Amino acid sequence: MPETVEIGLGRSARRGYHLDDIALVPTRRTRGQAAVSTSWQIDAHAFDLPFVAAPSDAVVSPASAVEIERLGGLAVLDGEGIWCRYEDADAELSGLTDETGRLQEVYAKPVSPDLLRARIAGLRTAGVRVAVRLSPQHTAELAPHALAEGVDLLVIQGTVISAEHVLREDQPGLNLKTFIADLDVPVLVGGVTNYQTALHLMRTGAAGVIIGYGAHLGSTTHSVLGIEVPMATALVDAAAARRDYLDETGGRYVHLVAYGDLATGADIAKALACGADAVMLGEPLASATEAPGHGLYWDATASHPRVPRSAIVDFADGDPHRPTLEELLVGPTSDPSGERNLFGAVRRVMGKCGYSTVKEFQKAELIVTTTR
Amino acid sequence: MPETVEIGLGRSARRGYHLDDIALVPTRRTRGQAAVSTSWQIDAHAFDLPFVAAPSDAVVSPASAVEIERLGGLAVLDGEGIWCRYEDADAELSGLTDETGRLQEVYAKPVSPDLLRARIAGLRTAGVRVAVRLSPQHTAELAPHALAEGVDLLVIQGTVISAEHVLREDQPGLNLKTFIADLDVPVLVGGVTNYQTALHLMRTGAAGVIIGYGAHLGSTTHSVLGIEVPMATALVDAAAARRDYLDETGGRYVHLVAYGDLATGADIAKALACGADAVMLGEPLASATEAPGHGLYWDATASHPRVPRSAIVDFADGDPHRPTLEELLVGPTSDPSGERNLFGAVRRVMGKCGYSTVKEFQKAELIVTTTR
Amino acid sequence: MPETVEIGLGRSARRGYHLDDIALVPTRRTRGQAAVSTSWQIDAHAFDLPFVAAPSDAVVSPASAVEIERLGGLAVLDGEGIWCRYEDADAELSGLTDETGRLQEVYAKPVSPDLLRARIAGLRTAGVRVAVRLSPQHTAELAPHALAEGVDLLVIQGTVISAEHVLREDQPGLNLKTFIADLDVPVLVGGVTNYQTALHLMRTGAAGVIIGYGAHLGSTTHSVLGIEVPMATALVDAAAARRDYLDETGGRYVHLVAYGDLATGADIAKALACGADAVMLGEPLASATEAPGHGLYWDATASHPRVPRSAIVDFADGDPHRPTLEELLVGPTSDPSGERNLFGAVRRVMGKCGYSTVKEFQKAELIVTTTR
Amino acid sequence: MPETVEIGLGRSARRGYHLDDIALVPTRRTRGQAAVSTSWQIDAHAFDLPFVAAPSDAVVSPASAVEIERLGGLAVLDGEGIWCRYEDADAELSGLTDETGRLQEVYAKPVSPDLLRARIAGLRTAGVRVAVRLSPQHTAELAPHALAEGVDLLVIQGTVISAEHVLREDQPGLNLKTFIADLDVPVLVGGVTNYQTALHLMRTGAAGVIIGYGAHLGSTTHSVLGIEVPMATALVDAAAARRDYLDETGGRYVHLVAYGDLATGADIAKALACGADAVMLGEPLASATEAPGHGLYWDATASHPRVPRSAIVDFADGDPHRPTLEELLVGPTSDPSGERNLFGAVRRVMGKCGYSTVKEFQKAELIVTTTR
């Protein structure tokens, strides 16, 4: 039974837990690094790291995607981002500041289906596995272009989505259930924040469901909309949906990709321990020398023309010693903050807790550490 | 059963929840903006926004009331404010600083019933619906003047009021039960903080009850008096009183107007989801270019001659780019803080949670997000 | 049953609540100021305010005691303080800074029984009711001097005391039970933090028990010793002891004096609502123009020669507009912080909650407001 | 039954309590200082203080070990620290800054078994009891050298260890069970964070188990690995393991040494009250004039070549009045922060709670003080 409290007469609410509210408890035998694997396989695609780079123009460019593939992860290009709106995307990126108004102007230019196809073609030529993100609103229009050019994974992602969207009374929106079922490529879909929506999206035939909407330091969604996802609870609930769907289908396993509140190796480890198969990272990569945002971070919600829901955050902040993606993802590092060598840290804590694989690590013991 | 804890041997206390303690959970199908309405109707008066501007001289002037009406809300003029004490109110307003002592001096001048009538007449001439606030202490004296001039809505409001006030032993104060019952205009009455008082005030025949006393950044009531209203709990309790009163009367619906802890679109959305029909906003409008307080905010408790209970807060703070009321209320904006385009955000989150009207949205699922 | 949690396998702990964790809920009819009384009577002594000035050399001098009596309170002179160690106490007080080392030096000079008698004689001459504080360690030696000179109330007070003190194995310390029982003057005794000790001290025949040890901004007892008194719980527990002792004795009422975590009118009101009959205030008076500490505050624990447990705090801080004791205690004020016109605020909230006397106000409804 | 909450559907987690979450409650008779003893005896070794100096090069040098012994404690030299890597250790120590990169370089030089033996010989010549720390990874290699030279206590310590370590599949690591059982000297082993591992390590025949991994201001283990030890819960759980092991063995008592979250006298007192027999202190000694780190503090995790898990913290910070070890440990002091005269404070609170010995003090009453 979920934990509920009565917030007033006759009205109950569940209590949600953030990753910051919990910690890992080493309780079994310990394992050395050589006895631990962080590998991840979704559909036909295998990766050394349980890691997807978020479809933010601040971190994934055609160039950085190549480096991310080399380091063992999967980069998702935003199919509605600057790269698919401007021929000379770098020029636009160089002109950005931390002003939301400027961002709104840049993203006011329409997406070019031709540029989208050209970007995909470029990635295929570079030899990397191609993942592209589209918003639910534009999937019907843009997905045919992406699919025609050949993508390995399609990501259909908005802040909060549902399997059933109503545009206006008696006018349904995109039906993800039939749309995804008809596709040949595996689909990641989200963000999702609760059991019920997760289960409904699993039933669309998606290969994976994204839990959370990438809430990060700059996110103001909790202040603008009042929606907040306690990530530990959201992941545990989605894992329950996965179990129920496994039972319902006699064995179809849907991946959970955590997206939000992930800044350190500790955060990633806790997300995996709560049931995630992989994590989607945006902000933690923004300070990389290879990041196309030159140290700034923003996501799709920051450029909304009427109700922007993220601030632009400067993660470089004039630092002359910005790390490489390699230092950030697999180390080594001399930075003890937890924000670098993210997956070196994950591998280490998996060993300290006695687990060999990510799947086993999903059973790690947890403790609630915030009594305050 | 309300959630109680034993704070010591033999003494229990309920646990109250603030709006900051909860968040909205999108769980049903999502809806597009065109399928969502934020309209509000109280008595014979319909508004595009579920919004009342608080009777603070810092935000409601005869001039700003016109703009607030145009944008879809209802402005309440303080019938005991500067506009009803001084002919040249603007001169007084221009001379204010953040010193409480100066405020006490300005408000020491008595209210002029003639000026009160003149202000009401001016508003009627301007073609806006007229709402005037009086304190319970002066309602008996001033209400006849206001009613004679013609008001659309009378607001009887103090920090904390009750249906039964005792001036001294064996000398009752204003009896709201008979006073309101005898009036022909609809009455909003408050502030109220709990089930029992809300129910008693509903029984006076009031059209609406104000929940909370407008606690905001500058409010020090919690430090001066030790009274604090966890708004989520207060609204849920008042909604329970409304249900019980509906049953008791066989269908008389009393509106709940939330007043306090409302700074962002998120706060407003959560207040509605807790049972409010509309919100009363003061502080969030203080930075508007049209605000008569020139960026300062104070309410009636700030000028109390012996025990002031609010500091004066400067919301403009030298900002050369103060927003218009239009940007604050309905956008668009490039500010991602949640403090602008308040009702654009509300409409959006209603859609993300799958609701078409404010009344339906009062059933939205809530989650407690502060385990800390 | 007290609320307990299991902090680990087989070990339980109660959960304690601070005054900051709770708030007052106005739920009954409201009352005007004229219908409210804050008077307090202990033994034969009646006071307009439920207020004792703490035996700190920073706030109580022979001169300030006269003003405190005039304003309606009871001042307690520290019988082991500077006034009883130095003929020219003012000279010593003027030389103090915020250095604990200097304080240790000043208090290293022994107490003079002759000076103690002279100070008491001076107060009697000035026509105020005389209360003197002695530590449990020196009560046996100094009390005869104080009693011979004539005190109206004796205060036996240490940080944490018990009815039974063991100096070393098989060598008991002062037996408060027989000592207090033999006295003719009423005795206030404390500090106490729990039900059991409160009950034992009530059985000594004390007129009142002090709950808490005056923890304030400067106090570091929680860091030095690990002792911390959640004041709301401590008062509620002591009130339970008072009820049980009333039953046990067939009607002997022992007063509870709250001492600690009291900075504002709100804090005082909550302490009364938790069961206190009066409050002991030190720090909140330190900024007064009449305070002998010239704006600095310290208590007896700050001068301990080996383990000081309070820092010296500067409450004047160069402020050219320091308040009078009158403004601090009974107002009026233009300061909305809650730190001035303390008992004006208490009277007001008693009215808003509908109570006429402090004794009735001890039943006020409480709400826990910190879910965080 | 341990206190658990459901963090999501079908997933429970215990709730852990930090030392900061609890406080001591004086409830029995009080005792004077002369009636209290803080002595500690482990195996054949008796100490005036229940205190072990942590094996950090920042606080334990051959010279400071002599002073620590004189003051009543036990110093542990890091057998893999700078003193066992460099002939002229002082030169290396003088060159350190707060840069982790520099630390990694200094610790990159291999440990010299000959230097290890020479340091031990030096300590024996100085007449102090010799305790040396080795990591589990290097115990097999280095312990024979240490034992041959003669140590009084061997400390086998890593961040998180287990009785059973797996290097890689089918290749076990050091078996502590047989290793410790075969030794003639008493062994302290840790860090441990939970009941089960504590019980398993007790069964190795260790004389004492270290609870915690020394988390301190500079520690980032919680951010890097997601492991965090709520110390109060960890100690209470380990004390439960001790009870069960006492029963299982018919009377073999294993000591618990708390290591982590210990900055003040209060922290130490609470750790003892939760079941610790002694505390291991590193950081609190770093500011001492005798500290070899010149005011900087770091531990073994700060120099990890790939994943450092502590920052280097400057505790001297240019302070011209750094305390001596004597002032820090046994006073007197004029510092009221709780960070000096640590064991003078412990002795005092033991008396205030009415206990004569550390063993009795383990039963002191506790209260949870953080409802927030």
PDB file of C-alpha atoms in Angstrom, chain B residues 137-297:
ATOM      1  CA  GLN B 137     -14.777  46.864  13.122  1.00  0.00           C
ATOM      2  CA  HIS B 138     -16.024  49.584  10.761  1.00  0.00           C
ATOM      3  CA  THR B 139     -18.555  47.712   8.663  1.00  0.00           C
ATOM      4  CA  ALA B 140     -21.518  48.892  10.708  1.00  0.00           C
ATOM      5  CA  GLU B 141     -20.482  52.506  10.235  1.00  0.00           C
ATOM      6  CA  LEU B 142     -19.259  52.501   6.639  1.00  0.00           C
ATOM      7  CA  ALA B 143     -21.315  49.840   4.871  1.00  0.00           C
ATOM      8  CA  PRO B 144     -24.410  52.042   4.571  1.00  0.00           C
ATOM      9  CA  HIS B 145     -22.405  54.607   2.616  1.00  0.00           C
ATOM     10  CA  ALA B 146     -20.993  51.987   0.284  1.00  0.00           C
ATOM     11  CA  LEU B 147     -24.340  50.309  -0.255  1.00  0.00           C
ATOM     12  CA  ALA B 148     -26.077  53.595  -0.887  1.00  0.00           C
ATOM     13  CA  GLU B 149     -23.617  54.414  -3.636  1.00  0.00           C
ATOM     14  CA  GLY B 150     -24.016  50.953  -5.145  1.00  0.00           C
ATOM     15  CA  VAL B 151     -21.448  48.177  -4.936  1.00  0.00           C
ATOM     16  CA  ASP B 152     -21.572  44.884  -6.804  1.00  0.00           C
ATOM     17  CA  LEU B 153     -19.770  42.951  -4.101  1.00  0.00           C
ATOM     18  CA  LEU B 154     -19.036  43.802  -0.484  1.00  0.00           C
ATOM     19  CA  VAL B 155     -15.880  42.364   1.081  1.00  0.00           C
ATOM     20  CA  ILE B 156     -15.780  42.182   4.901  1.00  0.00           C
ATOM     21  CA  GLN B 157     -12.265  41.262   5.768  1.00  0.00           C
ATOM     22  CA  GLY B 158      -9.870  41.243   8.734  1.00  0.00           C
ATOM     23  CA  THR B 159      -6.792  39.161   9.464  1.00  0.00           C
ATOM     24  CA  VAL B 160      -8.770  36.587  11.370  1.00  0.00           C
ATOM     25  CA  ILE B 161     -12.495  36.987  11.874  1.00  0.00           C
ATOM     26  CA  SER B 162     -15.309  34.955  13.331  1.00  0.00           C
ATOM     27  CA  ALA B 163     -19.053  34.950  12.993  1.00  0.00           C
ATOM     28  CA  GLU B 164     -19.287  35.943  16.636  1.00  0.00           C
ATOM     29  CA  HIS B 165     -17.110  38.758  17.993  1.00  0.00           C
ATOM     30  CA  VAL B 166     -17.117  39.808  21.659  1.00  0.00           C
ATOM     31  CA  LEU B 167     -16.039  43.392  22.264  1.00  0.00           C
ATOM     32  CA  ARG B 168     -15.985  43.024  26.030  1.00  0.00           C
ATOM     33  CA  GLU B 169     -17.841  40.810  28.464  1.00  0.00           C
ATOM     34  CA  ASP B 170     -21.570  40.939  27.761  1.00  0.00           C
ATOM     35  CA  GLN B 171     -21.122  43.344  24.855  1.00  0.00           C
ATOM     36  CA  PRO B 172     -21.323  41.586  21.499  1.00  0.00           C
ATOM     37  CA  GLY B 173     -19.730  43.085  18.379  1.00  0.00           C
ATOM     38  CA  LEU B 174     -21.087  43.127  14.834  1.00  0.00           C
ATOM     39  CA  ASN B 175     -23.310  40.081  14.275  1.00  0.00           C
ATOM     40  CA  LEU B 176     -22.327  38.990  10.779  1.00  0.00           C
ATOM     41  CA  LYS B 177     -25.117  36.443  10.662  1.00  0.00           C
ATOM     42  CA  THR B 178     -27.899  38.973  10.725  1.00  0.00           C
ATOM     43  CA  PHE B 179     -25.923  41.719   8.989  1.00  0.00           C
ATOM     44  CA  ILE B 180     -25.103  39.712   5.872  1.00  0.00           C
ATOM     45  CA  ALA B 181     -28.483  38.008   5.733  1.00  0.00           C
ATOM     46  CA  ASP B 182     -30.129  41.395   5.482  1.00  0.00           C
ATOM     47  CA  LEU B 183     -28.018  42.604   2.546  1.00  0.00           C
ATOM     48  CA  ASP B 184     -29.024  42.484  -1.103  1.00  0.00           C
ATOM     49  CA  VAL B 185     -25.478  42.450  -2.534  1.00  0.00           C
ATOM     50  CA  PRO B 186     -23.284  39.355  -2.417  1.00  0.00           C
ATOM     51  CA  VAL B 187     -20.663  39.377   0.335  1.00  0.00           C
ATOM     52  CA  LEU B 188     -17.154  37.925   0.487  1.00  0.00           C
ATOM     53  CA  VAL B 189     -16.048  37.438   4.087  1.00  0.00           C
ATOM     54  CA  GLY B 190     -12.794  36.363   5.803  1.00  0.00           C
ATOM     55  CA  GLY B 191     -10.023  35.622   6.584  1.00  0.00           C
ATOM     56  CA  VAL B 192     -10.780  32.205   7.881  1.00  0.00           C
ATOM     57  CA  THR B 193      -8.357  29.450   8.757  1.00  0.00           C
ATOM     58  CA  ASN B 194     -10.401  26.478   9.815  1.00  0.00           C
ATOM     59  CA  TYR B 195     -13.416  24.249   9.155  1.00  0.00           C
ATOM     60  CA  GLN B 196     -15.588  25.454  11.997  1.00  0.00           C
ATOM     61  CA  THR B 197     -15.307  29.173  11.362  1.00  0.00           C
ATOM     62  CA  ALA B 198     -15.711  28.610   7.623  1.00  0.00           C
ATOM     63  CA  LEU B 199     -18.958  26.709   8.228  1.00  0.00           C
ATOM     64  CA  HIS B 200     -20.269  29.417  10.563  1.00  0.00           C
ATOM     65  CA  LEU B 201     -19.481  32.135   8.042  1.00  0.00           C
ATOM     66  CA  MET B 202     -21.156  30.166   5.257  1.00  0.00           C
ATOM     67  CA  ARG B 203     -24.259  30.132   7.410  1.00  0.00           C
ATOM     68  CA  THR B 204     -24.290  33.956   7.458  1.00  0.00           C
ATOM     69  CA  GLY B 205     -25.386  33.817   3.851  1.00  0.00           C
ATOM     70  CA  ALA B 206     -22.073  35.010   2.423  1.00  0.00           C
ATOM     71  CA  ALA B 207     -21.490  34.344  -1.274  1.00  0.00           C
ATOM     72  CA  GLY B 208     -17.870  33.499  -0.620  1.00  0.00           C
ATOM     73  CA  VAL B 209     -15.413  32.918   2.190  1.00  0.00           C
ATOM     74  CA  ILE B 210     -11.801  34.086   2.091  1.00  0.00           C
ATOM     75  CA  ILE B 211      -9.365  31.439   3.332  1.00  0.00           C
ATOM     76  CA  GLY B 212      -6.161  32.812   4.821  1.00  0.00           C
ATOM     77  CA  TYR B 213      -5.020  36.311   5.620  1.00  0.00           C
ATOM     78  CA  GLY B 214      -2.772  37.006   2.671  1.00  0.00           C
ATOM     79  CA  ALA B 215       0.435  35.889   4.312  1.00  0.00           C
ATOM     80  CA  HIS B 216       3.267  36.776   1.985  1.00  0.00           C
ATOM     81  CA  LEU B 217       6.981  37.543   1.988  1.00  0.00           C
ATOM     82  CA  GLY B 218       6.492  40.632   4.105  1.00  0.00           C
ATOM     83  CA  SER B 219       3.979  39.139   6.520  1.00  0.00           C
ATOM     84  CA  THR B 220       5.180  38.688  10.088  1.00  0.00           C
ATOM     85  CA  THR B 221       1.889  37.525  11.581  1.00  0.00           C
ATOM     86  CA  HIS B 222       3.453  34.141  12.326  1.00  0.00           C
ATOM     87  CA  SER B 223       6.166  35.905  14.370  1.00  0.00           C
ATOM     88  CA  VAL B 224       3.957  38.503  15.999  1.00  0.00           C
ATOM     89  CA  LEU B 225       0.900  36.434  16.829  1.00  0.00           C
ATOM     90  CA  GLY B 226       1.927  32.815  16.338  1.00  0.00           C
ATOM     91  CA  ILE B 227      -0.921  32.262  13.903  1.00  0.00           C
ATOM     92  CA  GLU B 228       0.026  30.507  10.703  1.00  0.00           C
ATOM     93  CA  VAL B 229      -2.219  28.992   8.074  1.00  0.00           C
ATOM     94  CA  PRO B 230      -0.958  25.938   6.260  1.00  0.00           C
ATOM     95  CA  MET B 231      -2.911  26.881   3.144  1.00  0.00           C
ATOM     96  CA  ALA B 232      -3.352  23.445   1.597  1.00  0.00           C
ATOM     97  CA  THR B 233      -4.895  22.096   4.784  1.00  0.00           C
ATOM     98  CA  ALA B 234      -6.984  25.224   5.348  1.00  0.00           C
ATOM     99  CA  LEU B 235      -8.473  25.010   1.844  1.00  0.00           C
ATOM    100  CA  VAL B 236      -9.173  21.293   2.036  1.00  0.00           C
ATOM    101  CA  ASP B 237     -10.878  21.807   5.397  1.00  0.00           C
ATOM    102  CA  ALA B 238     -12.938  24.701   4.075  1.00  0.00           C
ATOM    103  CA  ALA B 239     -13.933  22.595   1.081  1.00  0.00           C
ATOM    104  CA  ALA B 240     -15.177  19.985   3.547  1.00  0.00           C
ATOM    105  CA  ALA B 241     -17.219  22.719   5.243  1.00  0.00           C
ATOM    106  CA  ARG B 242     -18.630  23.667   1.833  1.00  0.00           C
ATOM    107  CA  ARG B 243     -19.678  20.058   1.193  1.00  0.00           C
ATOM    108  CA  ASP B 244     -21.327  19.828   4.583  1.00  0.00           C
ATOM    109  CA  TYR B 245     -23.072  23.174   4.062  1.00  0.00           C
ATOM    110  CA  LEU B 246     -24.276  22.085   0.622  1.00  0.00           C
ATOM    111  CA  ASP B 247     -25.822  19.064   2.260  1.00  0.00           C
ATOM    112  CA  GLU B 248     -27.269  21.100   5.102  1.00  0.00           C
ATOM    113  CA  THR B 249     -28.888  23.609   2.733  1.00  0.00           C
ATOM    114  CA  GLY B 250     -29.796  21.232  -0.025  1.00  0.00           C
ATOM    115  CA  GLY B 251     -27.573  22.947  -2.544  1.00  0.00           C
ATOM    116  CA  ARG B 252     -26.319  26.404  -1.613  1.00  0.00           C
ATOM    117  CA  TYR B 253     -22.766  26.640  -2.993  1.00  0.00           C
ATOM    118  CA  VAL B 254     -20.357  29.038  -1.242  1.00  0.00           C
ATOM    119  CA  HIS B 255     -17.191  30.098  -3.045  1.00  0.00           C
ATOM    120  CA  LEU B 256     -13.751  29.725  -1.500  1.00  0.00           C
ATOM    121  CA  VAL B 257     -11.221  32.434  -2.268  1.00  0.00           C
ATOM    122  CA  ALA B 258      -7.630  31.561  -1.302  1.00  0.00           C
ATOM    123  CA  TYR B 259      -5.563  34.431   0.048  1.00  0.00           C
ATOM    124  CA  GLY B 260      -1.979  33.794   1.112  1.00  0.00           C
ATOM    125  CA  ASP B 261       1.220  31.988   0.104  1.00  0.00           C
ATOM    126  CA  LEU B 262       0.429  32.665  -3.545  1.00  0.00           C
ATOM    127  CA  ALA B 263       3.441  33.876  -5.492  1.00  0.00           C
ATOM    128  CA  THR B 264       3.490  31.784  -8.664  1.00  0.00           C
ATOM    129  CA  GLY B 265       1.307  30.058 -11.179  1.00  0.00           C
ATOM    130  CA  ALA B 266       2.136  26.843  -9.382  1.00  0.00           C
ATOM    131  CA  ASP B 267       0.831  28.212  -6.085  1.00  0.00           C
ATOM    132  CA  ILE B 268      -2.416  29.305  -7.695  1.00  0.00           C
ATOM    133  CA  ALA B 269      -2.898  25.967  -9.432  1.00  0.00           C
ATOM    134  CA  LYS B 270      -2.331  24.071  -6.185  1.00  0.00           C
ATOM    135  CA  ALA B 271      -4.781  26.332  -4.325  1.00  0.00           C
ATOM    136  CA  LEU B 272      -7.467  25.601  -6.919  1.00  0.00           C
ATOM    137  CA  ALA B 273      -6.665  21.884  -6.749  1.00  0.00           C
ATOM    138  CA  CYS B 274      -7.127  22.050  -2.960  1.00  0.00           C
ATOM    139  CA  GLY B 275     -10.652  23.388  -3.410  1.00  0.00           C
ATOM    140  CA  ALA B 276     -10.427  27.141  -4.059  1.00  0.00           C
ATOM    141  CA  ASP B 277     -12.788  28.611  -6.651  1.00  0.00           C
ATOM    142  CA  ALA B 278     -10.624  31.679  -7.075  1.00  0.00           C
ATOM    143  CA  VAL B 279      -7.550  33.332  -5.604  1.00  0.00           C
ATOM    144  CA  MET B 280      -7.022  36.774  -4.105  1.00  0.00           C
ATOM    145  CA  LEU B 281      -3.644  38.226  -5.100  1.00  0.00           C
ATOM    146  CA  GLY B 282      -1.846  41.227  -3.684  1.00  0.00           C
ATOM    147  CA  GLU B 283       1.918  40.894  -3.500  1.00  0.00           C
ATOM    148  CA  PRO B 284       2.280  39.172  -6.921  1.00  0.00           C
ATOM    149  CA  LEU B 285       0.908  42.325  -8.570  1.00  0.00           C
ATOM    150  CA  ALA B 286       3.026  44.859  -6.696  1.00  0.00           C
ATOM    151  CA  SER B 287       5.760  45.022  -9.294  1.00  0.00           C
ATOM    152  CA  ALA B 288       3.342  45.964 -12.104  1.00  0.00           C
ATOM    153  CA  THR B 289       3.878  49.293 -13.836  1.00  0.00           C
ATOM    154  CA  GLU B 290       0.212  50.070 -13.110  1.00  0.00           C
ATOM    155  CA  ALA B 291       0.501  49.329  -9.366  1.00  0.00           C
ATOM    156  CA  PRO B 292      -0.239  52.477  -7.320  1.00  0.00           C
ATOM    157  CA  GLY B 293       2.385  51.488  -4.719  1.00  0.00           C
ATOM    158  CA  HIS B 294       5.225  52.132  -7.186  1.00  0.00           C
ATOM    159  CA  GLY B 295       6.624  48.644  -6.541  1.00  0.00           C
ATOM    160  CA  LEU B 296       6.204  48.648  -2.760  1.00  0.00           C
ATOM    161  CA  TYR B 297       3.763  46.228  -1.165  1.00  0.00           C
TER     162      TYR B 297
END
